[in-house]
Short mmCIF file of C-alpha atoms in Angstrom, two decimals:
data_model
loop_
_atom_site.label_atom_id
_atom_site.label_comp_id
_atom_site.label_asym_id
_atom_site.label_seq_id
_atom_site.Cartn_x
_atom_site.Cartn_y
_atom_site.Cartn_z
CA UNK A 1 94.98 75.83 100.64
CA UNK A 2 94.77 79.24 99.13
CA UNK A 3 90.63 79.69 99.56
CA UNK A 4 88.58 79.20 102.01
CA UNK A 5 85.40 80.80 104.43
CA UNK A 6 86.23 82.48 107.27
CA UNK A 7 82.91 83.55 109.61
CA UNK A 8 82.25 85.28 112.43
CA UNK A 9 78.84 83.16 114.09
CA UNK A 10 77.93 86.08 117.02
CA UNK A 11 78.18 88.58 114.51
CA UNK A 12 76.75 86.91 111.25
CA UNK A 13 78.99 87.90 109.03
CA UNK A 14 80.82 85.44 106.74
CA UNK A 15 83.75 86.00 104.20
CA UNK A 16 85.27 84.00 101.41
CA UNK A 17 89.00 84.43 101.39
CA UNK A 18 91.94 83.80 98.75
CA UNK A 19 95.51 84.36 99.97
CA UNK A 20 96.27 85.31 96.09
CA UNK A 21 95.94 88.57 95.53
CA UNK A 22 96.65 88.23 91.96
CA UNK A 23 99.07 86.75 89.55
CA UNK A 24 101.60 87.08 86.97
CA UNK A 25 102.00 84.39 84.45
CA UNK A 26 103.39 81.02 87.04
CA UNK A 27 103.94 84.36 89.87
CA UNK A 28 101.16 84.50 92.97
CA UNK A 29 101.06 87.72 94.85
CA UNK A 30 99.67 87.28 98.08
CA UNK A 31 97.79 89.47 99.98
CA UNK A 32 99.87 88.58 103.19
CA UNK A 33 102.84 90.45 101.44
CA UNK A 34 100.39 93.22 99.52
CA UNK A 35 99.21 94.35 102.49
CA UNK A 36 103.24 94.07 104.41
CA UNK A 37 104.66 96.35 101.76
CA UNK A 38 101.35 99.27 101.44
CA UNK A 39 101.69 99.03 105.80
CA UNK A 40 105.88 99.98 104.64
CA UNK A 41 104.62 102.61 101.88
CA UNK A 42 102.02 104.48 103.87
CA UNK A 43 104.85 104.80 106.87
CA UNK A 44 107.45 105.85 104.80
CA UNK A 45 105.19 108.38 102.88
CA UNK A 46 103.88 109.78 106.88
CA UNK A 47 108.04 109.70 107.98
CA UNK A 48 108.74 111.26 104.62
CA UNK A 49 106.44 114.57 105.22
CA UNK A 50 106.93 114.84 109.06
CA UNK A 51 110.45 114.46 109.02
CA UNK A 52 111.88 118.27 108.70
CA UNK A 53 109.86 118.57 111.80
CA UNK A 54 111.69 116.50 113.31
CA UNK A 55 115.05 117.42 111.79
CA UNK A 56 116.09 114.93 109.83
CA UNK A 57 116.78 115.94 105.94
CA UNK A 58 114.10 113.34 104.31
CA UNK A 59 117.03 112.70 101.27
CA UNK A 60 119.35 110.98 103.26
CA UNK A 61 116.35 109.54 105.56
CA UNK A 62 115.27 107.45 102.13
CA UNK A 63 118.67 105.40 102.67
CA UNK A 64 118.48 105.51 106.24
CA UNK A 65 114.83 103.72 105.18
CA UNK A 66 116.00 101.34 102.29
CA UNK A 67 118.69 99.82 104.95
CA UNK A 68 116.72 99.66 108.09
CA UNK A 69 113.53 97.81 105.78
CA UNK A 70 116.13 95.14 104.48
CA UNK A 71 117.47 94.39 107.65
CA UNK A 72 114.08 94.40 109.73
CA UNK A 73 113.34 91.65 107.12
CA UNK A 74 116.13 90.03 107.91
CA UNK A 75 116.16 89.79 111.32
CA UNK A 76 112.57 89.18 111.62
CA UNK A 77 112.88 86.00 109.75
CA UNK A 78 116.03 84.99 111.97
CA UNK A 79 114.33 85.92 115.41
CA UNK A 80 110.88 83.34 114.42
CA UNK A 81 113.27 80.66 112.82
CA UNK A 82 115.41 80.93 116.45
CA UNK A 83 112.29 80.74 118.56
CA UNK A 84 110.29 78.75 116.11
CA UNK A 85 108.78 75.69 117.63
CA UNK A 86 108.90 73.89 113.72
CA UNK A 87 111.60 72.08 112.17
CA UNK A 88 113.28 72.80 109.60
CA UNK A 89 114.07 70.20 106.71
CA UNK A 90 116.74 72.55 104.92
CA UNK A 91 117.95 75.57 105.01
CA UNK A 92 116.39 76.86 102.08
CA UNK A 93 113.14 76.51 103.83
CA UNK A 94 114.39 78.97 106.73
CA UNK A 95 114.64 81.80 103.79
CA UNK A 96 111.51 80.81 102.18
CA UNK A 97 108.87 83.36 103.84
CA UNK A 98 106.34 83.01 101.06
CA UNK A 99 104.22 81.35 103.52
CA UNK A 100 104.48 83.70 106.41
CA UNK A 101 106.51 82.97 109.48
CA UNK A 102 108.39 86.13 110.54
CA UNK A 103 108.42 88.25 113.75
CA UNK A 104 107.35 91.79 114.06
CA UNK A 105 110.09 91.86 117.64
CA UNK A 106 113.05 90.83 115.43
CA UNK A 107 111.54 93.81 112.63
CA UNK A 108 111.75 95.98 115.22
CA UNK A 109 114.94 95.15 116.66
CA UNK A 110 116.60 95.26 113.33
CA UNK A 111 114.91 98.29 112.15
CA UNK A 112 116.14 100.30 115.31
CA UNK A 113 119.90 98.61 115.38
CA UNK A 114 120.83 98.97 111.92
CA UNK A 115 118.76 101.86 111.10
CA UNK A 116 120.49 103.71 113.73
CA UNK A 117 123.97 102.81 112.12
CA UNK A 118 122.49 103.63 109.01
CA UNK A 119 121.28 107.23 111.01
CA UNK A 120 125.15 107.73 111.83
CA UNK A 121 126.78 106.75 108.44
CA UNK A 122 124.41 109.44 106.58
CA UNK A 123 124.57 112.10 109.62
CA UNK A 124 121.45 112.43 110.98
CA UNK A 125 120.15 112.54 114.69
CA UNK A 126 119.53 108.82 115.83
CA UNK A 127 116.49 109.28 118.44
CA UNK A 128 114.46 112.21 116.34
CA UNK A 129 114.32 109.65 113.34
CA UNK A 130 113.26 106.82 116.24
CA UNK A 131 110.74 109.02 117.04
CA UNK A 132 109.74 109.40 113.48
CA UNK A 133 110.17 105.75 112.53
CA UNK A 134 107.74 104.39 115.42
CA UNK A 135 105.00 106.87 114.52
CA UNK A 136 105.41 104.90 110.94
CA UNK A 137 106.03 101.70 112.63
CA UNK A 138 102.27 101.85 114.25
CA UNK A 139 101.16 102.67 110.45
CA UNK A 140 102.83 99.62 109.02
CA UNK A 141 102.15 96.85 111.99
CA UNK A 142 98.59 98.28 112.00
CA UNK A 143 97.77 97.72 108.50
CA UNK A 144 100.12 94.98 108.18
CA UNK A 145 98.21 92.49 110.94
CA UNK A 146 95.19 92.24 108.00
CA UNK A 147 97.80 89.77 106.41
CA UNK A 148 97.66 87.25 109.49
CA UNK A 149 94.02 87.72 108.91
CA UNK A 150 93.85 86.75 105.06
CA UNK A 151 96.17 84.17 106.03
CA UNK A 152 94.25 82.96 109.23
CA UNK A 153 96.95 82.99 111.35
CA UNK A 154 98.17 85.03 114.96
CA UNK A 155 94.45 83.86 116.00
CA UNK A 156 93.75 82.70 119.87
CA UNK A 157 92.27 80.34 121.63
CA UNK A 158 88.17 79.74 122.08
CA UNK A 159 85.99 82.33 122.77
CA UNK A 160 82.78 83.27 123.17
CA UNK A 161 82.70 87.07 122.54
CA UNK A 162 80.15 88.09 119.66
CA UNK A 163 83.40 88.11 117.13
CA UNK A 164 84.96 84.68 117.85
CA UNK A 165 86.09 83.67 114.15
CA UNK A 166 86.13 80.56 112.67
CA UNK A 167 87.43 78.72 109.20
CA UNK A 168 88.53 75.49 108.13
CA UNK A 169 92.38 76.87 108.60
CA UNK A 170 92.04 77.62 112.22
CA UNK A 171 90.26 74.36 112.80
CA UNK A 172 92.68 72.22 111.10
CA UNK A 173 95.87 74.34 112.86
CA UNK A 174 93.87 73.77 116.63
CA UNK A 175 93.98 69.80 115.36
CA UNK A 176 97.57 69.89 114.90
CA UNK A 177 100.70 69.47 116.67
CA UNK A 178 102.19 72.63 117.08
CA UNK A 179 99.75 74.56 119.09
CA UNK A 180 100.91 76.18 121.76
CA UNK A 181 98.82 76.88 124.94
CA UNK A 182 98.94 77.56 128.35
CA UNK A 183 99.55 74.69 130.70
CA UNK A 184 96.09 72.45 131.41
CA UNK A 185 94.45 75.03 128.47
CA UNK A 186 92.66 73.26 125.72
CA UNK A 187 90.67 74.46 123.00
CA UNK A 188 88.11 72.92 120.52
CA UNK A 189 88.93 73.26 117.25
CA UNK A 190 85.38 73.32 115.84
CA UNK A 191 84.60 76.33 118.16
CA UNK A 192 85.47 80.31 117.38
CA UNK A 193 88.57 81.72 118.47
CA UNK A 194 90.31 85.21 119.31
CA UNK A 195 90.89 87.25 116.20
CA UNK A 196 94.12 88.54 118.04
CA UNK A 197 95.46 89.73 114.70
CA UNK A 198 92.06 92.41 114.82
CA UNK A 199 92.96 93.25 118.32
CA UNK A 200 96.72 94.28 117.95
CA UNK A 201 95.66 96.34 114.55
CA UNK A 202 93.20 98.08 116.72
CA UNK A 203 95.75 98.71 119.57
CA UNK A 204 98.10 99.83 116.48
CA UNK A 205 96.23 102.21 115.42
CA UNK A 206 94.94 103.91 118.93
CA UNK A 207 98.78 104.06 119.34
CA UNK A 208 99.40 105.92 115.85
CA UNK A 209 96.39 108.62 116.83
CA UNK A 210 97.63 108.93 120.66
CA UNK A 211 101.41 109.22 118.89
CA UNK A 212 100.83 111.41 116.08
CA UNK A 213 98.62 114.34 118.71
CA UNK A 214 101.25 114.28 120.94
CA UNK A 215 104.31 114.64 119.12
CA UNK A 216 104.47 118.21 118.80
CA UNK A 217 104.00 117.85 122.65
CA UNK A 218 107.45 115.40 122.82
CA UNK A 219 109.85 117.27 125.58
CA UNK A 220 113.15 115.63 124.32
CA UNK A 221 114.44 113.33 121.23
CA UNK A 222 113.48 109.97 121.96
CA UNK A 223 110.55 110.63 123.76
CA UNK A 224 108.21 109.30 121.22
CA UNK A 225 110.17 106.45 120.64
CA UNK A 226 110.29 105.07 124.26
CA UNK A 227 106.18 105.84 124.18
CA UNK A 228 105.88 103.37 121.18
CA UNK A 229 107.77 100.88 123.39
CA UNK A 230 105.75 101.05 126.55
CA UNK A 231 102.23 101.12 124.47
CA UNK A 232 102.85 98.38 121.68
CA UNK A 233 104.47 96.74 124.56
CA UNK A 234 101.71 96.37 126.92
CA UNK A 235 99.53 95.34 124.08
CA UNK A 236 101.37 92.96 123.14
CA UNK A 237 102.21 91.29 126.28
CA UNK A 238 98.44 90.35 126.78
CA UNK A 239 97.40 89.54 123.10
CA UNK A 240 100.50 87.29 123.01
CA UNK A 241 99.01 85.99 126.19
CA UNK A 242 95.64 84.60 123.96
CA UNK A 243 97.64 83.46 120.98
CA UNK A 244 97.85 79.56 120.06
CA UNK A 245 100.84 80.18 117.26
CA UNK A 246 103.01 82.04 119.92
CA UNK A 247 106.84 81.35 120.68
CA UNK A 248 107.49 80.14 123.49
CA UNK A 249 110.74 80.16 125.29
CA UNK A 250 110.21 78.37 128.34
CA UNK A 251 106.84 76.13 128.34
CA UNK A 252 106.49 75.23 131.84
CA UNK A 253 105.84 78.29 132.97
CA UNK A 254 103.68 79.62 129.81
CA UNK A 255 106.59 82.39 129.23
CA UNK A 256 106.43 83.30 125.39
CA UNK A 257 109.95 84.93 123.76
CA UNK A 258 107.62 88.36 122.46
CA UNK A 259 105.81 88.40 126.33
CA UNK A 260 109.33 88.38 127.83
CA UNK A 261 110.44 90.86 125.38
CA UNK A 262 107.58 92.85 125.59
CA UNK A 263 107.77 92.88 129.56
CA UNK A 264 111.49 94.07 129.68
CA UNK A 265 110.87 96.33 127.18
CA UNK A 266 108.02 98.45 128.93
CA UNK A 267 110.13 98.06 132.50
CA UNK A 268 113.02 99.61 130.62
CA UNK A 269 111.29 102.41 128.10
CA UNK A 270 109.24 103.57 131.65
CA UNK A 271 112.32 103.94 134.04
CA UNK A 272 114.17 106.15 130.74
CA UNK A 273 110.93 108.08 130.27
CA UNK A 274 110.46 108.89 133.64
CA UNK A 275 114.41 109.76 134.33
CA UNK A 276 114.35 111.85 130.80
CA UNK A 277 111.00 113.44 131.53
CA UNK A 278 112.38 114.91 135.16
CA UNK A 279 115.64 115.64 133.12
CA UNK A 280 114.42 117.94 130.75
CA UNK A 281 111.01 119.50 132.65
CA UNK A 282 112.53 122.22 132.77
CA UNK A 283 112.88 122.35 129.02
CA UNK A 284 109.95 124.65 127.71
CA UNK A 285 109.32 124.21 124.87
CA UNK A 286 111.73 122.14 123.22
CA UNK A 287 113.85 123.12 120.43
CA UNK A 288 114.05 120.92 117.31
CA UNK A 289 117.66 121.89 114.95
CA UNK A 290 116.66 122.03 111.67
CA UNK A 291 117.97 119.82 109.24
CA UNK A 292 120.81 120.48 106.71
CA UNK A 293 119.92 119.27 103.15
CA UNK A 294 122.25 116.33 101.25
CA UNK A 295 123.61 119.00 99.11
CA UNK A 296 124.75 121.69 101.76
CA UNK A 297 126.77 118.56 103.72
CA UNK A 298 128.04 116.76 100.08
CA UNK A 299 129.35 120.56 99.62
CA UNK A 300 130.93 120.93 103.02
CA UNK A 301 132.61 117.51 102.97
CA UNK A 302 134.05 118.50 99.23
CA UNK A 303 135.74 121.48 100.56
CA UNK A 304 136.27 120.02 104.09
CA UNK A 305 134.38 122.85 106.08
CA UNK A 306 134.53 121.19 109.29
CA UNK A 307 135.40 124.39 111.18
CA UNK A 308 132.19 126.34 110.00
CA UNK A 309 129.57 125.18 112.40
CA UNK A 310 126.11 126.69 111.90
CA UNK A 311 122.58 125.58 113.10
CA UNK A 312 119.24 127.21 113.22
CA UNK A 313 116.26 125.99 115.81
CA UNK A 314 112.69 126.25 116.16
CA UNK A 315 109.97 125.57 118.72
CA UNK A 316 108.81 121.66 118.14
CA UNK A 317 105.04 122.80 118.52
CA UNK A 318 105.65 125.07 115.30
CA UNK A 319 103.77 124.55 112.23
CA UNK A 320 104.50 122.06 109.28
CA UNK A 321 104.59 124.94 106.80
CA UNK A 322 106.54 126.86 108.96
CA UNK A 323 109.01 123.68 109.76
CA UNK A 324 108.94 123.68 105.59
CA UNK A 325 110.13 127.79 105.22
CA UNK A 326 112.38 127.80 108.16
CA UNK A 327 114.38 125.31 106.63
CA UNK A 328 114.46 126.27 103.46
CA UNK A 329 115.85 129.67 104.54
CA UNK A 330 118.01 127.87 107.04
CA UNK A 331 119.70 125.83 104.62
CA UNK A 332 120.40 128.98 101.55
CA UNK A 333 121.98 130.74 104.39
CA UNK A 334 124.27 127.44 105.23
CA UNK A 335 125.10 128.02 101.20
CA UNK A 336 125.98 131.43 101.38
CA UNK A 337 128.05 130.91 104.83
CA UNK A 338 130.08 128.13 102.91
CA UNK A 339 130.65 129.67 99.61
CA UNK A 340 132.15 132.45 101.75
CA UNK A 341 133.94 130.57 103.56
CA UNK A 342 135.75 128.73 99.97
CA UNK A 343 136.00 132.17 98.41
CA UNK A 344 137.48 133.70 101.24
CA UNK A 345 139.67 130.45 101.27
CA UNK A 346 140.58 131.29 97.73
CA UNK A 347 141.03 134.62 97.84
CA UNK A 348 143.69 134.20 100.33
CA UNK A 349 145.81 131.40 98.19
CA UNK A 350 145.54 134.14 95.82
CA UNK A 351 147.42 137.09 97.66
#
């Protein structure tokens, strides 16, 4: 079922929805993926600007970007078909994620793993682009949620708050078998339910504005990163907490996979950001190493200047445009160090 109404009784509002976004000949587009991949574009574009204040060359960031995106897709689809409480009939139909079914935990956790490989096969500092990346991360799940919501899924259970939402697709997944509730919980399909995909797109996006004023405030690399963790993980430990569709890992005691994830998560990213925040208090301001362009390190890796070691700094509260002219300058003086160093090199074999 592609169409269908979706309404909102307390508020009066009503909407008539088609997954299709469009099409191309015998080819649907849906929204669900429409929205995915602008959520990926308008992070990538926000990583892409920011990142020289964050020193990381934005060149080599772009395959940093390409890898990490394939791989979150990848392992997102592994970690729902792993905790998935459906069966499979083949396994064609665990690839086939036309019709939704992948989780934004395994995203994550394959963005950060293999993006930070990625991060240390093109040279550039692992936990200033985590800092970046989760900054675009809140972009992307933000925007990305209004899928689950043209889809009418990731909705709760019954409510009676003035935007409970109903449609025909939420009542007919409440009448099915694979709903998954709290022990001695049961809901009536014919009644309105949480629109949990509208809260976690609102907690998204409080997290984006709360990220993006304070990093210029961050006191070490990594700092932002372990911030994303504890705030998308508290949020998502109680809206999982509402959800009917969740996966759950051990049913008896109404433990879902993303709660227990989320939990160990904030535990974890709280301890480091308290031990790393004491570390470095002392740190005032902190000092962000500028970034040396692709064609500065393809040229020192062609002559093998491994021996000429130069870096230039600058305070992370500084200005974009002055982020922009630093390293500019910064990296035509790299060039001039180098050439001098292969034409004093030559010079020598010369004599």
């Amino acid at each position: 079922m592609n169409e269908y109404v979706v309404s909102f009784p307390g508020l009066g509002l009503e909407f008539n929805l088609n997954r299709v976004a469009f099409s191309i000949g015998n080819l649907d587009v849906y929204w669900y993926g429409l929205l995915i991949a602008t959520g990926l574009l308008l992070a990538v574009l926000w990583c892409f600007y920011h990142a020289v204040e964050f020193g990381v060359d934005s060149d080599r960031l772009l395959d940093v970007v390409c890898f990490g995106t394939i791989m979150a897709i990848v392992c997102a689809r592994i970690y729902y078909v792993v905790m998935s409480p459906y069966g499979y009939d083949s396994i064609w139909e665990m690839f086939d994620i036309r019709q939704g079914g992948i989780a934004i935990y395994g995203a994550i956790i394959g963005a950060f793993v293999f993006g930070g490989l990625a991060c240390k096969w093109r040279k550039i500092p692992i936990w200033a682009t985590c800092d970046l990346a989760s900054v675009g991360f809140l972009i992307g799940q933000c925007l990305g949620r209004w899928g689950n919501f043209v889809n009418q899924e990731a909705f709760g259970y019954n409510t009676n708050l003035p935007w409970g939402m109903y449609s025909e697709k939420t009542r007919q997944y409440l009448e099915s078998s694979v709903v998954t509730l709290p022990t001695g919980m049961t809901v009536d399909p014919s009644m309105p339910v949480h629109p949990t995909f509208l809260y976690e797109s609102l907690w998204c996006l409080v997290g984006f504005i709360l990220l993006a004023l304070y990093f210029k405030k961050r006191k070490f690399n990594g700092d932002i990163a372990l911030r994303y963790a504890i705030w998308y993980g508290l949020g998502r430990f109680w809206i999982e907490g509402l959800r009917t569709d969740s996966l759950l890992l051990v049913p008896s005691l109404n433990l879902r996979a993303s709660q227990l994830f989320a939990a160990v998560t904030v535990v974890a990213a709280v301890l480091l950001e308290v031990y790393l925040t004491r570390k470095y208090k002392d740190q005032q301001p902190m000092m962000v190493i500028l970034a040396m362009n692709s064609d500065n390190l393809a040229y020192q890796k062609k002559h093998q200047l491994y021996n000429v070691a130069i870096f230039s700094t600058l305070s992370v509260g500084a200005s974009h445009k002055k982020y922009v002219e630093a390293t500019k300058k910064f990296n035509e003086h790299v060039r001039a160090e180098l050439e001098k160093q292969v034409n004093g090199e030559s010079d020598q074999s010369q004599e």
